[in-house]
mmCIF file of C-alpha atoms in Angstrom:
data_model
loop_
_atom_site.group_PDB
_atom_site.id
_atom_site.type_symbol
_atom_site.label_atom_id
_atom_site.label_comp_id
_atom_site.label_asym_id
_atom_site.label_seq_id
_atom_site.Cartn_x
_atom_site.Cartn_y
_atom_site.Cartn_z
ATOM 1 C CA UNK A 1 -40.717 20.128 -35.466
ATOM 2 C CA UNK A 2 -40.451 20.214 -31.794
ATOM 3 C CA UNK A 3 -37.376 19.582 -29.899
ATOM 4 C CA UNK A 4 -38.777 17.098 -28.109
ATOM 5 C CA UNK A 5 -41.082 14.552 -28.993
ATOM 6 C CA UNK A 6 -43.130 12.550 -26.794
ATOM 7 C CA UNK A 7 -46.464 10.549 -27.132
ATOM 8 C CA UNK A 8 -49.358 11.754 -25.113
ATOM 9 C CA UNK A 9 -51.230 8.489 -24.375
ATOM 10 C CA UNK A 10 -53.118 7.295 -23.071
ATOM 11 C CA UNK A 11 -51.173 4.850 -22.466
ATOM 12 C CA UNK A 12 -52.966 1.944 -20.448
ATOM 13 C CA UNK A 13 -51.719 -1.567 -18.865
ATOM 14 C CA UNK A 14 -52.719 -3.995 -16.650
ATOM 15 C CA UNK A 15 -51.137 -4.553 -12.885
ATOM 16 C CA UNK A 16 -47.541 -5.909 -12.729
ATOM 17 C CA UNK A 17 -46.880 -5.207 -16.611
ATOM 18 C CA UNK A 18 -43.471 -3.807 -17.349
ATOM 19 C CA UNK A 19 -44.147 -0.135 -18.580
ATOM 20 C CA UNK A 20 -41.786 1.572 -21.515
ATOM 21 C CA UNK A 21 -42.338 5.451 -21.568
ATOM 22 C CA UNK A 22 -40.119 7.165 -24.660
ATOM 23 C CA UNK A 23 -39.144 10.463 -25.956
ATOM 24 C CA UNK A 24 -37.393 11.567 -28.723
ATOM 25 C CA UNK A 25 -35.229 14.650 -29.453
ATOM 26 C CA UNK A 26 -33.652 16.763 -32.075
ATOM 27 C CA UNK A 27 -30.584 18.518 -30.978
ATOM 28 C CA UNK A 28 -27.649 16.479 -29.693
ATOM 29 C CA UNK A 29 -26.651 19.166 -27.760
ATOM 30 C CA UNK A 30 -28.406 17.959 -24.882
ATOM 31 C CA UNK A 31 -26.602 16.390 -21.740
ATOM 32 C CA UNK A 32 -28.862 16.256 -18.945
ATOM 33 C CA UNK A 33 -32.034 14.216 -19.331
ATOM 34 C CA UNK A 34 -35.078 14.145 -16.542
ATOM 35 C CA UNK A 35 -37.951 12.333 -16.048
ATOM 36 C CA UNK A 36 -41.098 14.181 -13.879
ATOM 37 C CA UNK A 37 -43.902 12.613 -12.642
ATOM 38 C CA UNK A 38 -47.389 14.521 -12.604
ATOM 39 C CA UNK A 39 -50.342 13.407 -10.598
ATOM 40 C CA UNK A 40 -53.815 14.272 -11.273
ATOM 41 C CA UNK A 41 -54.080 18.371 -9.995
ATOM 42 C CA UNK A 42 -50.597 18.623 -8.674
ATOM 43 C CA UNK A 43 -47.383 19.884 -10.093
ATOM 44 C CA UNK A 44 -44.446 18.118 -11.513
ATOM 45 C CA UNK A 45 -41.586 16.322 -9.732
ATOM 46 C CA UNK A 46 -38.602 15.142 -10.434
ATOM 47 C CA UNK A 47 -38.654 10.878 -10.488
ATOM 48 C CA UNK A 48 -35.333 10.108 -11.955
ATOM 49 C CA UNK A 49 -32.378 12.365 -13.608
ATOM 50 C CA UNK A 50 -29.829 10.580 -15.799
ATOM 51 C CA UNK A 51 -26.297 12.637 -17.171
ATOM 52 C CA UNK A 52 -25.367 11.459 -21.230
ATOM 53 C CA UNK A 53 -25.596 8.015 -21.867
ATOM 54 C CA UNK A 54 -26.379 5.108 -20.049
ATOM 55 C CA UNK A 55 -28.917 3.687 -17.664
ATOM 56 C CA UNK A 56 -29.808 4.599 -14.271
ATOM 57 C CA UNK A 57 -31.771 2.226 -11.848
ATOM 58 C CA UNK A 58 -33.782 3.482 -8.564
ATOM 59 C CA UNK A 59 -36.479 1.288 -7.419
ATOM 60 C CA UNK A 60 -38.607 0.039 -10.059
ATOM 61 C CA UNK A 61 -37.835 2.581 -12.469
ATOM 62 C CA UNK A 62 -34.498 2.718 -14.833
ATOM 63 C CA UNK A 63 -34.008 5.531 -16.841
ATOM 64 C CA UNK A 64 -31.895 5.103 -20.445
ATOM 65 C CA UNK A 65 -30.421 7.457 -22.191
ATOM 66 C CA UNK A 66 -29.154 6.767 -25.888
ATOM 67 C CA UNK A 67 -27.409 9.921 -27.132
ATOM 68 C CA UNK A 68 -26.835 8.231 -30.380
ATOM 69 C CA UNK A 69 -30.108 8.060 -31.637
ATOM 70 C CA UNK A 70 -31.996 10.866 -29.633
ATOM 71 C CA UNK A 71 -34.035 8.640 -27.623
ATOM 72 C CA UNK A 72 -34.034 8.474 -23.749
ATOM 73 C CA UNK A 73 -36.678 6.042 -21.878
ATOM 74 C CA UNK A 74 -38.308 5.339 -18.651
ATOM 75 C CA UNK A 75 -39.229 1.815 -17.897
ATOM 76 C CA UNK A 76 -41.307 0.827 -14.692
ATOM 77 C CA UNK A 77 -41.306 -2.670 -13.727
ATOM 78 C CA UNK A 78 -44.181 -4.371 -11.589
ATOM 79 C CA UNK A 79 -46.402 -1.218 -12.196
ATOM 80 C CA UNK A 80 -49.179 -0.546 -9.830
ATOM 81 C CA UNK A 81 -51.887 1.951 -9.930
ATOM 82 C CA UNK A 82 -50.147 4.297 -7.935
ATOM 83 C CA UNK A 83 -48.138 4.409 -10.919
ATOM 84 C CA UNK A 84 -51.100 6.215 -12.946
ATOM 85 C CA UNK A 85 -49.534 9.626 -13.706
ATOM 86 C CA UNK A 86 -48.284 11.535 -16.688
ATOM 87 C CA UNK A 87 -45.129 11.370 -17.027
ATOM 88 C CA UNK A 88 -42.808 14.159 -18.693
ATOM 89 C CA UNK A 89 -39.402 13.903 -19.987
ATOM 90 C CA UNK A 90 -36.795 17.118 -19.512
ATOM 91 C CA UNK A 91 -33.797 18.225 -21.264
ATOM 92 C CA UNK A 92 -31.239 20.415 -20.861
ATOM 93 C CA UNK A 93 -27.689 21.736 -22.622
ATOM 94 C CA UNK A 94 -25.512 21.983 -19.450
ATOM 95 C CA UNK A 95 -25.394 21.461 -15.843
ATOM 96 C CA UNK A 96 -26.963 24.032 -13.870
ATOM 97 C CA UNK A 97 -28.520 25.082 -16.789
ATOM 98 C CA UNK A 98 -32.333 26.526 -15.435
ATOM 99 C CA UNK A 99 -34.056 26.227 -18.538
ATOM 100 C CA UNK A 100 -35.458 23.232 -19.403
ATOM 101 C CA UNK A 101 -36.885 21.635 -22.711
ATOM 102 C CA UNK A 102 -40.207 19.671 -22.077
ATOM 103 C CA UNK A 103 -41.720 16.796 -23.870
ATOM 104 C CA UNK A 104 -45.735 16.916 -23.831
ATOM 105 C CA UNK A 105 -46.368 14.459 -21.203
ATOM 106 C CA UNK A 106 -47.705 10.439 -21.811
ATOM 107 C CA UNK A 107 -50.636 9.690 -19.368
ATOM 108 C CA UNK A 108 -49.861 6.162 -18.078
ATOM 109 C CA UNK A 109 -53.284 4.309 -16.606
ATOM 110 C CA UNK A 110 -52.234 1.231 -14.457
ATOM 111 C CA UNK A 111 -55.648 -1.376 -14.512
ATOM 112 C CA UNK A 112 -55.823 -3.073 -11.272
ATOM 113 C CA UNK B 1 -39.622 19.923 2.521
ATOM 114 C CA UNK B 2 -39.678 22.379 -0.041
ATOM 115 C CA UNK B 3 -42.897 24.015 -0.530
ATOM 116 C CA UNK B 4 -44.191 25.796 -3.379
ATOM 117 C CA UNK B 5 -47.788 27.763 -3.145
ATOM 118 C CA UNK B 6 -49.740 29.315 -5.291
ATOM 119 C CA UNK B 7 -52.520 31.701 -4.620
ATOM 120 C CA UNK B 8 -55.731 29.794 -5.864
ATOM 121 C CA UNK B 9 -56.215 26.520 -7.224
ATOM 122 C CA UNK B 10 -58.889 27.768 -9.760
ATOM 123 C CA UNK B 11 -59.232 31.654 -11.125
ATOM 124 C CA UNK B 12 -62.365 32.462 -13.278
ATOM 125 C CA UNK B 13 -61.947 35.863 -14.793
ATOM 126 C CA UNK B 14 -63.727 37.932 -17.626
ATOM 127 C CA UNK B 15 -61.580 39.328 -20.491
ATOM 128 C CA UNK B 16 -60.001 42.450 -20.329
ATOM 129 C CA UNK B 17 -59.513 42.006 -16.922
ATOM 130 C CA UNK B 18 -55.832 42.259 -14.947
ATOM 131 C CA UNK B 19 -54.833 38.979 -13.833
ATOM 132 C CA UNK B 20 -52.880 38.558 -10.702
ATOM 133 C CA UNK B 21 -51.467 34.956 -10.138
ATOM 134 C CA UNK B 22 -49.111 34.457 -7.274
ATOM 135 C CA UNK B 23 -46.331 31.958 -6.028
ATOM 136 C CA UNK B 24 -44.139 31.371 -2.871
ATOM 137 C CA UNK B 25 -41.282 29.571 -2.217
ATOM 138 C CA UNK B 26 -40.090 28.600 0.984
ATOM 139 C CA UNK B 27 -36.391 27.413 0.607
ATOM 140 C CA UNK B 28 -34.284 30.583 -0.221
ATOM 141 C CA UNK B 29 -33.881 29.164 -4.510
ATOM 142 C CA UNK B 30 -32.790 31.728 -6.461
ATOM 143 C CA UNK B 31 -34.971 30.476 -9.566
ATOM 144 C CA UNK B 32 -38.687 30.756 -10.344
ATOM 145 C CA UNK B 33 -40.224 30.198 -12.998
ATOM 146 C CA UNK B 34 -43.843 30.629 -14.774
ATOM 147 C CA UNK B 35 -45.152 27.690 -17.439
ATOM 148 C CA UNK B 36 -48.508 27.030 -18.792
ATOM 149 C CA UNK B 37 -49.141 23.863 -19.374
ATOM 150 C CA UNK B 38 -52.124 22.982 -22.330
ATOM 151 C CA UNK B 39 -52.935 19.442 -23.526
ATOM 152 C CA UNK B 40 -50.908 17.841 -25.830
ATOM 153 C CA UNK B 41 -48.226 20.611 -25.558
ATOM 154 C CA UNK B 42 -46.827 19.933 -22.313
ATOM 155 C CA UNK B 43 -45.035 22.890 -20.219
ATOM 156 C CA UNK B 44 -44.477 26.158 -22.214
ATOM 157 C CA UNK B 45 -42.171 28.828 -20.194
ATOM 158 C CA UNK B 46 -43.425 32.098 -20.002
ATOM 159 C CA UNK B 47 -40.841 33.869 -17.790
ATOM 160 C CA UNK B 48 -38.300 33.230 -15.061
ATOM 161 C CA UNK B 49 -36.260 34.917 -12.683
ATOM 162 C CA UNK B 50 -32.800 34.551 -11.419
ATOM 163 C CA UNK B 51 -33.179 37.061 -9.000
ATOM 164 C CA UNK B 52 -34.429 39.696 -7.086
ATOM 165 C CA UNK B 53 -35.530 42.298 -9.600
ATOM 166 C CA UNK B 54 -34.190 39.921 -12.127
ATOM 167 C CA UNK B 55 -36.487 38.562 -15.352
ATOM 168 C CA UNK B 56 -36.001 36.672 -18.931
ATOM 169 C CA UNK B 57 -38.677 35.934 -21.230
ATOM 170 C CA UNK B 58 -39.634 32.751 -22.042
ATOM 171 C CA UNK B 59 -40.897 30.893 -24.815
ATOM 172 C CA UNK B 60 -44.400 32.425 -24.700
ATOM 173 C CA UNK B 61 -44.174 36.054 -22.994
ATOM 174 C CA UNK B 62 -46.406 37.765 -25.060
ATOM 175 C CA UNK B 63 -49.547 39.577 -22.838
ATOM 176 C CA UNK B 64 -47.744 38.552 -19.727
ATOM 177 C CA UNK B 65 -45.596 40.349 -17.642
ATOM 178 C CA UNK B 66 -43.411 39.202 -14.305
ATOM 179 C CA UNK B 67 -42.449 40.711 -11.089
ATOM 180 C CA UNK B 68 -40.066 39.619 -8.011
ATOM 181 C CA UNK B 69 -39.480 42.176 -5.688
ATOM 182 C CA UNK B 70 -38.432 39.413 -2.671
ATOM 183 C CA UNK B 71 -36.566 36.547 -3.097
ATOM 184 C CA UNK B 72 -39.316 33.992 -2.210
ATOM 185 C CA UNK B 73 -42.577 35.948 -4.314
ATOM 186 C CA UNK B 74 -42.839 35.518 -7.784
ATOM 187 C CA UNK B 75 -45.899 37.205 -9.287
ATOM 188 C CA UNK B 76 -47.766 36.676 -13.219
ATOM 189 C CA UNK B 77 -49.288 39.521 -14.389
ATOM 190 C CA UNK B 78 -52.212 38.880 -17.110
ATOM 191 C CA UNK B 79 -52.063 42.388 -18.545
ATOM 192 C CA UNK B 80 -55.630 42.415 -20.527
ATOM 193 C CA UNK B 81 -56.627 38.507 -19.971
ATOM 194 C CA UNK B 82 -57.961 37.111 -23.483
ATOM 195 C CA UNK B 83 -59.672 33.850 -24.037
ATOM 196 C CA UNK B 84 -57.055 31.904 -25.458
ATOM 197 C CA UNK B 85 -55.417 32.829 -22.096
ATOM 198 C CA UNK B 86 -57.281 29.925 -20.539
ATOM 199 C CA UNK B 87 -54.908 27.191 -19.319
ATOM 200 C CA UNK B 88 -52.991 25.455 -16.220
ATOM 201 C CA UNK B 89 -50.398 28.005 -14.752
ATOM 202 C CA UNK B 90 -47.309 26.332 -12.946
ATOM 203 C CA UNK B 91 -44.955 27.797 -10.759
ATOM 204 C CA UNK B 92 -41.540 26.177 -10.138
ATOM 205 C CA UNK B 93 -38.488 27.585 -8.353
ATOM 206 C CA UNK B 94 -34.802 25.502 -8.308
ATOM 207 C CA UNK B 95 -31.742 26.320 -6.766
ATOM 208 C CA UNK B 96 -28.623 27.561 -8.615
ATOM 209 C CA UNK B 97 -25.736 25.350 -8.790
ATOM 210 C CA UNK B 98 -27.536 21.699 -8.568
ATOM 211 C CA UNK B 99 -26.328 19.506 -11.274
ATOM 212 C CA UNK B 100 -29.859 17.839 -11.541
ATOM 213 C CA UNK B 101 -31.345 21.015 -12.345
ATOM 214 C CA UNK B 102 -34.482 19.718 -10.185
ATOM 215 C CA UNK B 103 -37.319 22.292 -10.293
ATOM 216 C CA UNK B 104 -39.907 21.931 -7.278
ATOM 217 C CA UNK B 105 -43.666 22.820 -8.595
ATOM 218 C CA UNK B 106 -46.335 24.305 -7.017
ATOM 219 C CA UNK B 107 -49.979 22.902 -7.112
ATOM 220 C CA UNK B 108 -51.251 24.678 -10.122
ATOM 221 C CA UNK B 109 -53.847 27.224 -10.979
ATOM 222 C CA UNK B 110 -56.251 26.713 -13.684
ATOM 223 C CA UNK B 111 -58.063 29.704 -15.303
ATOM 224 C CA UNK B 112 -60.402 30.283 -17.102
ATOM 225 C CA UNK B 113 -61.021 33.103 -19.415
ATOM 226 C CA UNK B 114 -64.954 34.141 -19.984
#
């Protein structure tokens, strides 16, 4: 089983839907949770970083973190094409802590 | 900005050859880091360095090797490149000490293995 789960899509929605992105994890050992943003033949970066539990709003995107059941999520609300990415969550045990744990990636598609 | 480059965008090679796949940072991190990244398996570390002169292994090190002899050049080394060798190589690099652990990525190289 991998440490981190996460479903690799596609995942495809119209314009202006509200847009749930999960992952799932096995050790509760983690603290620090990420979500990365990929766009078609360019590297990661970093979209929204969230420390144990709780929620985290920037924008249109709010990242939640439930520590109790292993389960962290990314919603985006009023999604827009420019929104069509993959998006990969991150994990790690402690602050400053280099090496992170990846999910697989989802590929989100945003219809116009 | 931060700016991460990486020597080509696309690499085709035969196997058996020696593999040379380079990366640059430009803001003085002390990380970098080497990932492949294959479909439906997201980013797999290979190596990373905390330092000059400084390497771990990573998930996947096998028939790769590392080296960093400046702070802002960290090299991948495809010993004897095989087949299954084929993939997306990422470079990242992060500074020490953030508590967001943010890693800044380069653009990529894909390769393929004939």
């Amino acid at each position: 089983q991998k440490e981190v789960e996460q479903d690799p899509g596609p995942l495809s929605v119209p314009e202006g839907a509200i847009v749930s992105l999960n992952c799932t994890y096995s050790n509760s050992a983690f603290q620090y949770f990420m979500w990365y943003r990929q766009y078609s033949r360019k590297g990661p970066e970093l979209l929204m970083y969230t420390y144990s539990s709780g929620n985290k709003e920037d924008g249109r995107f709010t990242a939640q973190v439930d520590k109790s059941s292993k389960y962290i999520s990314l919603f985006i609300r009023d999604s827009q094409p420019s929104d069509s990415a993959t998006y990969l969550c991150a994990m790690s045990y402690r602050r400053s802590n280099y090496q992170l744990i990846w999910g697989a990636g989802t590929k989100l598609i945003i219809k116009p | 900005d931060v700016k991460v480059t990486q020597s080509s965008r696309y690499l085709v090679k035969r196997t058996g050859e020696k593999v040379f796949l380079e990366c640059v940072q430009d803001m003085d991190h002390e990380n970098m880091f080497w990932y492949r990244q294959d479909p439906g398996l997201g980013l797999r570390l290979i190596y990373f360095s905390y330092d000059v002169k400084m390497k771990e292994k990573g998930d996947i090190p096998e028939g790769y090797s590392v080296s960093r002899e400046k702070k802002e050049r960290f090299s991948l080394i495809l010993e004897s490149a095989s087949t299954n060798q084929t993939s997306m190589y990422l470079c990242a690099s992060s500074l020490s000490g953030r508590a967001n652990n943010e890693q800044f990525f380069g653009p990529g190289t894909r390769l393929t293995v004939l």
